[in-house]
Tab-separated table of C-alpha atoms and ligand atoms in Angstrom:
chain	number	residue	atom	x	y	z
A	371	MET	CA	-25.513	-4.623	23.692
A	372	PRO	CA	-22.579	-3.210	21.721
A	373	ARG	CA	-22.744	-3.891	17.996
A	374	ALA	CA	-20.627	-6.892	16.918
A	375	ARG	CA	-17.532	-5.604	15.157
A	376	ASP	CA	-17.101	-6.175	11.450
A	377	PRO	CA	-14.020	-8.344	10.699
A	378	ARG	CA	-12.486	-5.414	8.781
A	379	THR	CA	-12.659	-3.318	11.920
A	380	ILE	CA	-11.190	-6.154	13.986
A	381	ALA	CA	-8.295	-6.584	11.553
A	382	ALA	CA	-7.554	-2.867	11.399
A	383	ALA	CA	-7.998	-1.936	15.024
A	384	ASN	CA	-8.391	-4.796	17.535
A	385	GLY	CA	-6.297	-3.877	20.581
A	386	VAL	CA	-5.669	-0.310	19.413
A	387	GLY	CA	-5.491	2.010	22.412
A	388	SER	CA	-5.342	-0.863	24.919
A	389	ASP	CA	-1.959	0.159	26.410
A	390	THR	CA	-2.546	1.116	30.011
A	391	ALA	CA	1.080	2.152	30.753
A	392	PHE	CA	1.478	5.095	28.327
A	393	GLY	CA	-1.682	5.191	26.235
A	394	ALA	CA	0.165	4.068	23.116
A	395	VAL	CA	-2.282	3.806	20.214
A	396	THR	CA	-0.361	0.926	18.617
A	397	PRO	CA	-0.129	-1.951	21.100
A	398	PRO	CA	3.503	-2.065	22.256
A	399	LEU	CA	5.998	-4.868	21.688
A	400	HIS	CA	6.788	-6.676	24.950
A	401	LEU	CA	10.104	-8.472	24.575
A	402	SER	CA	10.685	-9.281	28.253
A	403	THR	CA	10.924	-13.012	28.821
A	404	THR	CA	9.943	-12.744	32.485
A	405	TYR	CA	7.529	-10.719	34.615
A	406	LEU	CA	7.577	-9.432	38.195
A	407	PHE	CA	5.736	-11.296	40.899
A	408	ASP	CA	3.709	-9.087	43.185
A	409	GLY	CA	5.431	-10.474	46.313
A	410	PHE	CA	5.598	-14.075	47.527
A	411	GLU	CA	3.205	-16.351	45.595
A	412	GLY	CA	1.955	-13.237	43.799
A	413	GLU	CA	2.087	-14.444	40.186
A	414	GLY	CA	0.408	-11.929	37.899
A	415	ARG	CA	-1.303	-12.441	34.542
A	416	TYR	CA	2.108	-12.876	32.937
A	417	ALA	CA	5.054	-14.789	34.414
A	418	TYR	CA	7.152	-16.270	31.602
A	419	SER	CA	6.934	-15.557	27.879
A	420	ARG	CA	6.952	-19.146	26.639
A	421	THR	CA	3.681	-19.608	28.514
A	422	ALA	CA	2.070	-16.258	27.769
A	423	ASN	CA	3.154	-12.888	26.426
A	424	PRO	CA	1.070	-9.717	25.995
A	425	THR	CA	2.144	-9.072	22.387
A	426	ARG	CA	1.488	-12.664	21.351
A	427	ASP	CA	-1.869	-12.488	23.155
A	428	GLN	CA	-2.843	-9.413	21.090
A	429	LEU	CA	-2.288	-11.381	17.915
A	430	ALA	CA	-4.039	-14.486	19.289
A	431	ASP	CA	-7.052	-12.429	20.350
A	432	THR	CA	-7.273	-10.773	16.926
A	433	LEU	CA	-7.007	-14.087	15.071
A	434	ALA	CA	-9.575	-15.746	17.346
A	435	LYS	CA	-12.031	-12.912	16.658
A	436	LEU	CA	-11.388	-12.994	12.901
A	437	GLU	CA	-12.002	-16.761	12.769
A	438	GLY	CA	-14.907	-16.656	15.243
A	439	GLY	CA	-13.152	-18.993	17.704
A	440	ALA	CA	-12.996	-19.247	21.488
A	441	GLY	CA	-9.272	-18.506	21.423
A	442	ALA	CA	-6.022	-19.029	19.553
A	443	VAL	CA	-2.513	-20.278	20.162
A	444	VAL	CA	0.224	-18.516	18.204
A	445	THR	CA	3.088	-20.800	17.209
A	446	SER	CA	6.589	-20.372	15.798
A	447	SER	CA	5.608	-21.658	12.324
A	448	GLY	CA	2.734	-23.106	10.367
A	449	MET	CA	4.265	-26.563	10.757
A	450	ALA	CA	4.356	-26.074	14.534
A	451	ALA	CA	0.638	-25.226	14.320
A	452	VAL	CA	-0.092	-28.426	12.368
A	453	ASP	CA	1.973	-30.447	14.848
A	454	LEU	CA	0.206	-28.841	17.802
A	455	VAL	CA	-3.113	-30.113	16.477
A	456	LEU	CA	-1.550	-33.546	15.888
A	457	SER	CA	-0.369	-33.573	19.518
A	458	GLN	CA	-4.052	-33.854	20.489
A	459	VAL	CA	-4.384	-37.228	18.725
A	460	GLU	CA	-3.999	-40.229	20.999
A	461	PRO	CA	-1.462	-42.945	20.079
A	462	GLY	CA	-2.729	-45.567	17.660
A	463	ARG	CA	-5.668	-43.486	16.416
A	464	LEU	CA	-6.240	-42.614	12.773
A	465	VAL	CA	-5.685	-39.245	11.083
A	466	VAL	CA	-7.326	-38.694	7.683
A	467	ALA	CA	-5.575	-36.131	5.476
A	468	PRO	CA	-5.829	-34.992	1.848
A	469	HIS	CA	-3.493	-36.776	-0.559
A	470	ASP	CA	-2.640	-33.418	-2.110
A	471	CYS	CA	-1.912	-31.428	1.046
A	472	TYR	CA	1.078	-29.093	1.456
A	473	GLY	CA	4.283	-31.139	1.060
A	474	GLY	CA	5.612	-30.247	4.517
A	475	THR	CA	2.351	-31.338	6.132
A	476	TYR	CA	2.489	-34.565	4.140
A	477	ARG	CA	6.073	-35.197	5.290
A	478	LEU	CA	5.213	-34.527	8.947
A	479	LEU	CA	2.138	-36.784	8.895
A	480	ALA	CA	4.088	-39.574	7.199
A	481	ALA	CA	7.034	-39.248	9.611
A	482	ARG	CA	4.841	-39.301	12.730
A	483	ALA	CA	2.910	-42.277	11.349
A	484	ASP	CA	6.254	-44.032	10.661
A	485	ARG	CA	7.067	-43.605	14.353
A	486	ARG	CA	3.677	-45.175	15.095
A	487	GLN	CA	2.402	-42.050	16.827
A	488	PHE	CA	-0.829	-42.481	14.893
A	489	GLU	CA	-2.063	-44.079	11.683
A	490	ILE	CA	-2.438	-41.999	8.585
A	491	ALA	CA	-4.785	-42.298	5.617
A	492	PHE	CA	-4.034	-39.932	2.724
A	493	ILE	CA	-7.125	-39.829	0.543
A	494	ASP	CA	-8.860	-37.845	-2.168
A	495	GLN	CA	-11.337	-36.015	0.051
A	496	SER	CA	-13.498	-35.059	-2.905
A	497	ASP	CA	-14.194	-38.769	-3.501
A	498	PRO	CA	-17.243	-39.702	-1.353
A	499	ALA	CA	-16.392	-43.432	-1.470
A	500	ALA	CA	-12.838	-42.838	-0.200
A	501	MET	CA	-14.158	-40.490	2.516
A	502	GLY	CA	-16.824	-43.010	3.555
A	503	GLU	CA	-14.263	-45.781	3.814
A	504	ALA	CA	-11.830	-43.617	5.842
A	505	LEU	CA	-14.525	-42.335	8.215
A	506	GLY	CA	-15.708	-45.922	8.676
A	507	ARG	CA	-12.345	-46.626	10.326
A	508	GLY	CA	-13.254	-44.302	13.223
A	509	PRO	CA	-10.605	-41.580	12.842
A	510	ALA	CA	-9.670	-39.195	15.656
A	511	LEU	CA	-8.971	-36.309	13.292
A	512	LEU	CA	-9.940	-35.215	9.807
A	513	LEU	CA	-7.462	-32.702	8.399
A	514	ILE	CA	-8.776	-30.592	5.516
A	515	GLU	CA	-6.937	-28.188	3.220
A	516	THR	CA	-9.261	-26.216	0.979
A	517	PRO	CA	-8.337	-24.915	-1.509
A	518	SER	CA	-5.532	-27.474	-1.561
A	519	ASN	CA	-1.903	-26.757	-2.263
A	520	PRO	CA	-0.983	-26.647	-5.161
A	521	LEU	CA	-3.941	-27.938	-7.201
A	522	MET	CA	-6.570	-25.674	-5.644
A	523	ARG	CA	-9.032	-28.520	-5.152
A	524	VAL	CA	-12.027	-27.444	-3.109
A	525	VAL	CA	-13.937	-29.672	-0.702
A	526	ASP	CA	-17.196	-28.937	1.103
A	527	VAL	CA	-16.235	-28.130	4.696
A	528	ARG	CA	-19.859	-28.227	5.917
A	529	VAL	CA	-20.517	-31.689	4.506
A	530	LEU	CA	-17.156	-33.201	5.535
A	531	SER	CA	-17.382	-31.690	9.032
A	532	SER	CA	-20.808	-33.115	9.684
A	533	GLN	CA	-19.785	-36.543	8.348
A	534	ALA	CA	-16.602	-36.478	10.466
A	535	LYS	CA	-18.529	-35.436	13.583
A	536	ALA	CA	-20.998	-38.270	13.043
A	537	ALA	CA	-17.987	-40.616	12.911
A	538	GLY	CA	-16.642	-39.145	16.182
A	539	ALA	CA	-13.703	-37.280	14.613
A	540	LYS	CA	-12.501	-33.746	15.230
A	541	VAL	CA	-12.049	-31.547	12.178
A	542	ALA	CA	-9.097	-29.245	11.486
A	543	VAL	CA	-9.010	-26.963	8.440
A	544	ASP	CA	-5.783	-25.433	7.175
A	545	ASN	CA	-7.048	-21.994	6.131
A	546	THR	CA	-3.661	-20.647	5.040
A	547	PHE	CA	-4.588	-20.175	1.371
A	548	LEU	CA	-7.596	-17.929	2.002
A	549	SER	CA	-7.189	-16.413	5.480
A	550	PRO	CA	-10.220	-15.524	7.620
A	551	ALA	CA	-10.908	-12.630	5.253
A	552	LEU	CA	-12.232	-15.113	2.679
A	553	GLN	CA	-13.194	-18.265	4.620
A	554	GLN	CA	-14.127	-19.005	8.218
A	555	PRO	CA	-14.057	-22.797	8.700
A	556	LEU	CA	-15.335	-22.762	12.311
A	557	SER	CA	-18.618	-21.312	11.057
A	558	LEU	CA	-18.783	-24.258	8.626
A	559	GLY	CA	-18.465	-26.826	11.428
A	560	ALA	CA	-14.703	-27.280	11.953
A	561	ASP	CA	-13.196	-27.615	15.447
A	562	TYR	CA	-9.773	-26.153	14.642
A	563	VAL	CA	-8.403	-23.703	12.107
A	564	ILE	CA	-4.712	-23.899	11.285
A	565	HIS	CA	-2.682	-21.075	9.750
A	566	SER	CA	0.762	-20.592	8.452
A	567	THR	CA	0.698	-16.880	9.388
A	568	THR	CA	3.866	-16.691	7.278
A	569	LYS	CA	1.500	-16.249	4.323
A	570	TYR	CA	-1.469	-13.844	3.983
A	571	LEU	CA	-1.880	-12.947	7.649
A	572	ASN	CA	1.599	-11.454	7.900
A	573	GLY	CA	1.581	-10.790	4.193
A	574	HIS	CA	5.053	-9.327	3.718
A	575	SER	CA	7.283	-12.424	3.453
A	576	ASP	CA	9.329	-11.396	6.479
A	577	VAL	CA	8.012	-13.557	9.356
A	578	VAL	CA	7.657	-17.331	9.742
A	579	GLY	CA	4.775	-18.071	12.105
A	580	GLY	CA	1.627	-20.057	12.698
A	581	ALA	CA	-1.568	-20.252	14.714
A	582	VAL	CA	-4.318	-22.638	15.733
A	583	ILE	CA	-7.755	-21.250	16.502
A	584	ALA	CA	-10.255	-23.525	18.257
A	585	ALA	CA	-14.034	-23.345	18.516
A	586	ALA	CA	-14.282	-24.817	22.033
A	587	PRO	CA	-12.714	-23.173	25.112
A	588	ALA	CA	-11.548	-26.614	26.359
A	589	ASP	CA	-9.652	-27.162	23.114
A	590	VAL	CA	-8.003	-23.740	23.374
A	591	GLU	CA	-6.901	-24.615	26.901
A	592	ALA	CA	-5.495	-27.983	25.840
A	593	LEU	CA	-3.640	-26.483	22.868
A	594	ALA	CA	-2.180	-23.683	25.026
A	595	ALA	CA	-1.014	-26.227	27.607
A	596	TRP	CA	0.682	-28.376	24.943
A	597	ALA	CA	2.257	-25.362	23.237
A	598	ASN	CA	3.712	-24.330	26.585
A	599	MET	CA	4.956	-27.851	27.371
A	600	THR	CA	6.604	-28.348	24.003
A	601	GLY	CA	7.741	-24.731	23.659
A	602	VAL	CA	6.316	-24.079	20.200
A	603	THR	CA	4.808	-20.691	21.038
A	604	GLY	CA	5.797	-17.859	18.682
A	605	SER	CA	8.192	-15.032	19.485
A	606	PRO	CA	6.775	-11.660	20.603
A	607	PHE	CA	8.629	-9.816	17.838
A	608	ASP	CA	7.126	-12.099	15.202
A	609	ALA	CA	3.678	-11.620	16.753
A	610	TYR	CA	4.121	-7.835	16.612
A	611	MET	CA	5.121	-7.962	12.960
A	612	THR	CA	2.288	-10.340	12.104
A	613	LEU	CA	-0.321	-8.147	13.797
A	614	ARG	CA	1.064	-5.226	11.781
A	615	GLY	CA	0.449	-7.315	8.651
A	616	VAL	CA	-3.064	-8.304	9.749
A	617	ARG	CA	-4.021	-4.601	9.854
A	618	THR	CA	-4.071	-4.532	6.027
A	619	LEU	CA	-5.246	-8.114	5.431
A	620	PHE	CA	-8.556	-7.240	3.782
A	621	PRO	CA	-7.397	-4.624	1.263
A	622	ARG	CA	-4.349	-6.710	0.373
A	623	ILE	CA	-6.149	-9.957	-0.291
A	624	GLU	CA	-9.035	-8.285	-2.098
A	625	ARG	CA	-6.700	-6.491	-4.500
A	626	GLN	CA	-4.508	-9.564	-4.922
A	627	GLN	CA	-7.466	-11.752	-5.810
A	628	GLN	CA	-8.536	-9.269	-8.486
A	629	ASN	CA	-5.077	-9.622	-10.002
A	630	ALA	CA	-5.299	-13.415	-9.676
A	631	ALA	CA	-8.631	-13.517	-11.515
A	632	ALA	CA	-7.097	-11.531	-14.381
A	633	VAL	CA	-4.052	-13.826	-14.469
A	634	ALA	CA	-6.263	-16.942	-14.470
A	635	ALA	CA	-8.337	-15.631	-17.378
A	636	PHE	CA	-5.169	-14.741	-19.294
A	637	LEU	CA	-3.606	-18.178	-18.745
A	638	GLN	CA	-6.808	-19.985	-19.656
A	639	ALA	CA	-6.749	-18.356	-23.071
A	640	HIS	CA	-3.047	-19.128	-23.711
A	641	ARG	CA	-2.202	-22.000	-26.035
A	642	ALA	CA	0.931	-23.092	-24.126
A	643	VAL	CA	-1.225	-23.742	-21.046
A	644	SER	CA	-3.075	-27.050	-20.878
A	645	ALA	CA	-5.010	-26.452	-17.624
A	646	VAL	CA	-5.579	-23.632	-15.119
A	647	HIS	CA	-6.486	-24.462	-11.527
A	648	TYR	CA	-8.299	-21.467	-10.010
A	649	PRO	CA	-11.597	-21.872	-8.113
A	650	GLY	CA	-12.796	-18.526	-9.474
A	651	LEU	CA	-13.078	-19.974	-12.987
A	652	ALA	CA	-16.573	-21.261	-13.760
A	653	SER	CA	-14.898	-24.331	-15.324
A	654	HIS	CA	-13.151	-25.275	-12.036
A	655	PRO	CA	-14.765	-28.418	-10.548
A	656	GLY	CA	-14.929	-26.799	-7.089
A	657	HIS	CA	-16.304	-23.459	-8.298
A	658	GLU	CA	-19.823	-23.859	-6.854
A	659	ILE	CA	-18.615	-25.143	-3.475
A	660	ALA	CA	-16.078	-22.305	-3.333
A	661	ARG	CA	-18.873	-19.806	-4.009
A	662	SER	CA	-20.948	-21.254	-1.196
A	663	GLN	CA	-18.268	-21.368	1.514
A	664	GLN	CA	-15.775	-18.653	0.534
A	665	SER	CA	-16.311	-14.915	0.251
A	666	GLY	CA	-13.676	-14.679	-2.493
A	667	PHE	CA	-11.584	-16.998	-4.636
A	668	GLY	CA	-8.202	-15.916	-3.305
A	669	ALA	CA	-4.954	-15.054	-5.023
A	670	MET	CA	-3.370	-18.500	-5.453
A	671	LEU	CA	-3.561	-20.509	-8.646
A	672	SER	CA	-1.635	-23.122	-10.558
A	673	PHE	CA	-1.410	-24.129	-14.182
A	674	ASP	CA	-0.021	-26.920	-16.333
A	675	LEU	CA	2.319	-26.298	-19.205
A	676	ALA	CA	1.774	-28.610	-22.136
A	677	GLY	CA	5.566	-28.731	-22.689
A	678	GLY	CA	6.413	-30.324	-19.283
A	679	THR	CA	9.749	-29.771	-17.490
A	680	GLU	CA	11.526	-28.114	-20.427
A	681	ALA	CA	8.734	-25.564	-20.788
A	682	VAL	CA	8.813	-24.953	-17.025
A	683	ARG	CA	12.549	-24.223	-17.136
A	684	LYS	CA	12.123	-21.667	-19.925
A	685	VAL	CA	9.220	-19.876	-18.231
A	686	VAL	CA	10.737	-19.624	-14.742
A	687	GLU	CA	13.985	-18.335	-16.245
A	688	ALA	CA	12.160	-15.740	-18.339
A	689	VAL	CA	9.842	-14.155	-15.739
A	690	GLN	CA	10.919	-10.774	-14.375
A	691	VAL	CA	8.008	-9.478	-12.276
A	692	PHE	CA	7.258	-12.904	-10.756
A	693	SER	CA	10.103	-14.180	-8.541
A	694	LEU	CA	11.048	-17.857	-8.547
A	695	ALA	CA	10.628	-18.715	-4.867
A	696	GLU	CA	8.716	-20.894	-2.429
A	697	SER	CA	6.058	-19.579	-0.047
A	698	LEU	CA	3.042	-17.426	-0.860
A	699	GLY	CA	0.699	-14.756	0.398
A	700	GLY	CA	3.105	-11.815	0.320
A	701	VAL	CA	2.593	-8.526	-1.489
A	702	GLU	CA	5.037	-9.612	-4.220
A	703	SER	CA	4.178	-12.157	-6.905
A	704	LEU	CA	5.938	-15.514	-6.745
A	705	ILE	CA	6.192	-18.452	-9.116
A	706	ALA	CA	7.065	-21.951	-7.884
A	707	HIS	CA	7.515	-25.390	-9.403
A	708	PRO	CA	5.812	-27.723	-6.876
A	709	ALA	CA	7.494	-30.941	-8.091
A	710	THR	CA	11.012	-29.642	-7.367
A	711	MET	CA	10.243	-27.034	-4.694
A	712	THR	CA	7.243	-26.963	-2.317
A	713	HIS	CA	6.273	-30.615	-2.868
A	714	ALA	CA	9.729	-32.151	-3.337
A	715	ALA	CA	9.259	-33.814	0.085
A	716	MET	CA	6.609	-36.075	-1.482
A	717	SER	CA	7.777	-39.160	-3.382
A	718	PRO	CA	7.266	-39.092	-7.178
A	719	GLU	CA	4.589	-41.803	-6.683
A	720	ALA	CA	2.730	-39.711	-4.081
A	721	ARG	CA	2.915	-36.676	-6.380
A	722	ALA	CA	1.571	-38.725	-9.271
A	723	ILE	CA	-1.353	-39.956	-7.153
A	724	ALA	CA	-2.096	-36.383	-6.107
A	725	GLY	CA	-1.944	-35.191	-9.734
A	726	ILE	CA	1.079	-32.904	-9.242
A	727	GLY	CA	2.802	-33.183	-12.610
A	728	ASP	CA	6.242	-31.961	-13.735
A	729	GLY	CA	4.638	-29.287	-15.919
A	730	LEU	CA	2.713	-27.701	-13.037
A	731	LEU	CA	3.579	-24.155	-11.937
A	732	ARG	CA	2.052	-22.382	-8.930
A	733	LEU	CA	1.537	-18.638	-8.679
A	734	SER	CA	1.071	-16.481	-5.632
A	735	VAL	CA	-0.297	-13.310	-7.162
A	736	GLY	CA	0.722	-10.090	-5.456
A	737	LEU	CA	-0.110	-6.419	-5.425
A	738	GLU	CA	1.779	-5.294	-8.533
A	739	SER	CA	-0.133	-3.711	-11.390
A	740	GLU	CA	-2.299	-6.144	-13.327
A	741	ALA	CA	-0.842	-4.913	-16.627
A	742	ASP	CA	2.736	-5.632	-15.487
A	743	LEU	CA	1.818	-9.121	-14.272
A	744	LEU	CA	0.066	-10.045	-17.513
A	745	ALA	CA	2.851	-8.585	-19.653
A	746	ASP	CA	5.421	-10.584	-17.681
A	747	LEU	CA	3.575	-13.870	-18.175
A	748	ASP	CA	2.958	-13.037	-21.809
A	749	GLN	CA	6.645	-12.517	-22.543
A	750	ALA	CA	7.699	-15.569	-20.462
A	751	LEU	CA	5.178	-17.872	-22.179
A	752	GLY	CA	6.209	-16.283	-25.478
A	753	THR	CA	9.627	-17.983	-25.101
A	754	LEU	CA	7.859	-21.325	-25.703
A	755	SER	CA	6.732	-20.569	-29.235
B	305	PLP	N1	0.080	-25.115	5.526
B	305	PLP	C1	0.112	-24.674	4.253
B	305	PLP	C2	-1.139	-24.763	3.412
B	305	PLP	C3	1.287	-24.143	3.717
B	305	PLP	O1	1.303	-23.721	2.440
B	305	PLP	C4	2.438	-24.069	4.535
B	305	PLP	C5	3.718	-23.548	4.014
B	305	PLP	O2	3.879	-23.290	2.841
B	305	PLP	C6	2.374	-24.568	5.847
B	305	PLP	C7	1.177	-25.059	6.312
B	305	PLP	C8	3.582	-24.537	6.741
B	305	PLP	O3	3.814	-23.246	7.204
B	305	PLP	P1	5.252	-22.700	7.670
B	305	PLP	O4	6.115	-22.656	6.454
B	305	PLP	O5	4.929	-21.360	8.250
B	305	PLP	O6	5.781	-23.653	8.690
């Protein structure tokens, strides 16, 4: 039996040397939308690129191996990936989602529920009573985001998955914030893993894309059929670029999380900062669960400024190494104000319930030098005194 490949080897080299036409080491980019039939009724492995494309398949195969799934469907965005999973929910059934999920996911769930495509319960998934009540309603799907965006709350995927299964629900985990390099939800009991590949998997802030990886072959088949019917499959060029990003996933995220740990420690000691949300801090309420289900704490964090909106304005206008922008997971460091940017799609009431205050800032920590990142935050926070 050949030795099972280490995920680092899969990320760096899955599909390398697989080109049978010219022996290209790097798998080629296949842009053709359509493929020759081998005579009458002679449809080959590929016929039409919406349905299947060799470049997209290379990425799907790599992601499926990294997440330990039976297969993957690569979509045109992370939202398309979320919606593809939602397309598996039958009308009238219940979806249970975190009350502090990504704002775009929240908006989509609320809009589909408004159209009565399913019922939605947004709950605090770290509250056992709220979870018990929601699972008692017999949901079709439990959607988990851990760590959550932007408050970095951590929930126990093993425990929630087994409770959801006992209640007859499927479990989907949005693994965008950690990537398979740091967390593999299928091994913790989930049925689906969702990614915005726009973030760490591509890693260079130059492709919008998504993917769903499923544990069961039947689920992969169903997702692929729906993605083909609705046309949400990703473009071959984007898949090529994303696979190029995946090659360096491990070294990028490992270095970025070292920077993030240093930034978190710096912020925690700063008097203008009233709270730091980073699962790597021993004081974080989800620290122990994160240790048990993650192989690293990641490079995302958020923090509250005691001075509220006015303090936020001063800091985001003063930073020079951090760029004021949405999104995350790229090699460059970004700073975002969830209340007016990433989570503006949520109503002020929904943000208040989720604990997303006006003084909250989110950081996606990149690959710059640690000293430059700390100096930048130091001078920006210095404008508050
Ligand atoms: N899921 C999470 C956790 C996200 O942060 C995002 C985007 O920020 C999405 C899904 C949506 O991904 P995309 O922007 O690629 O559609």
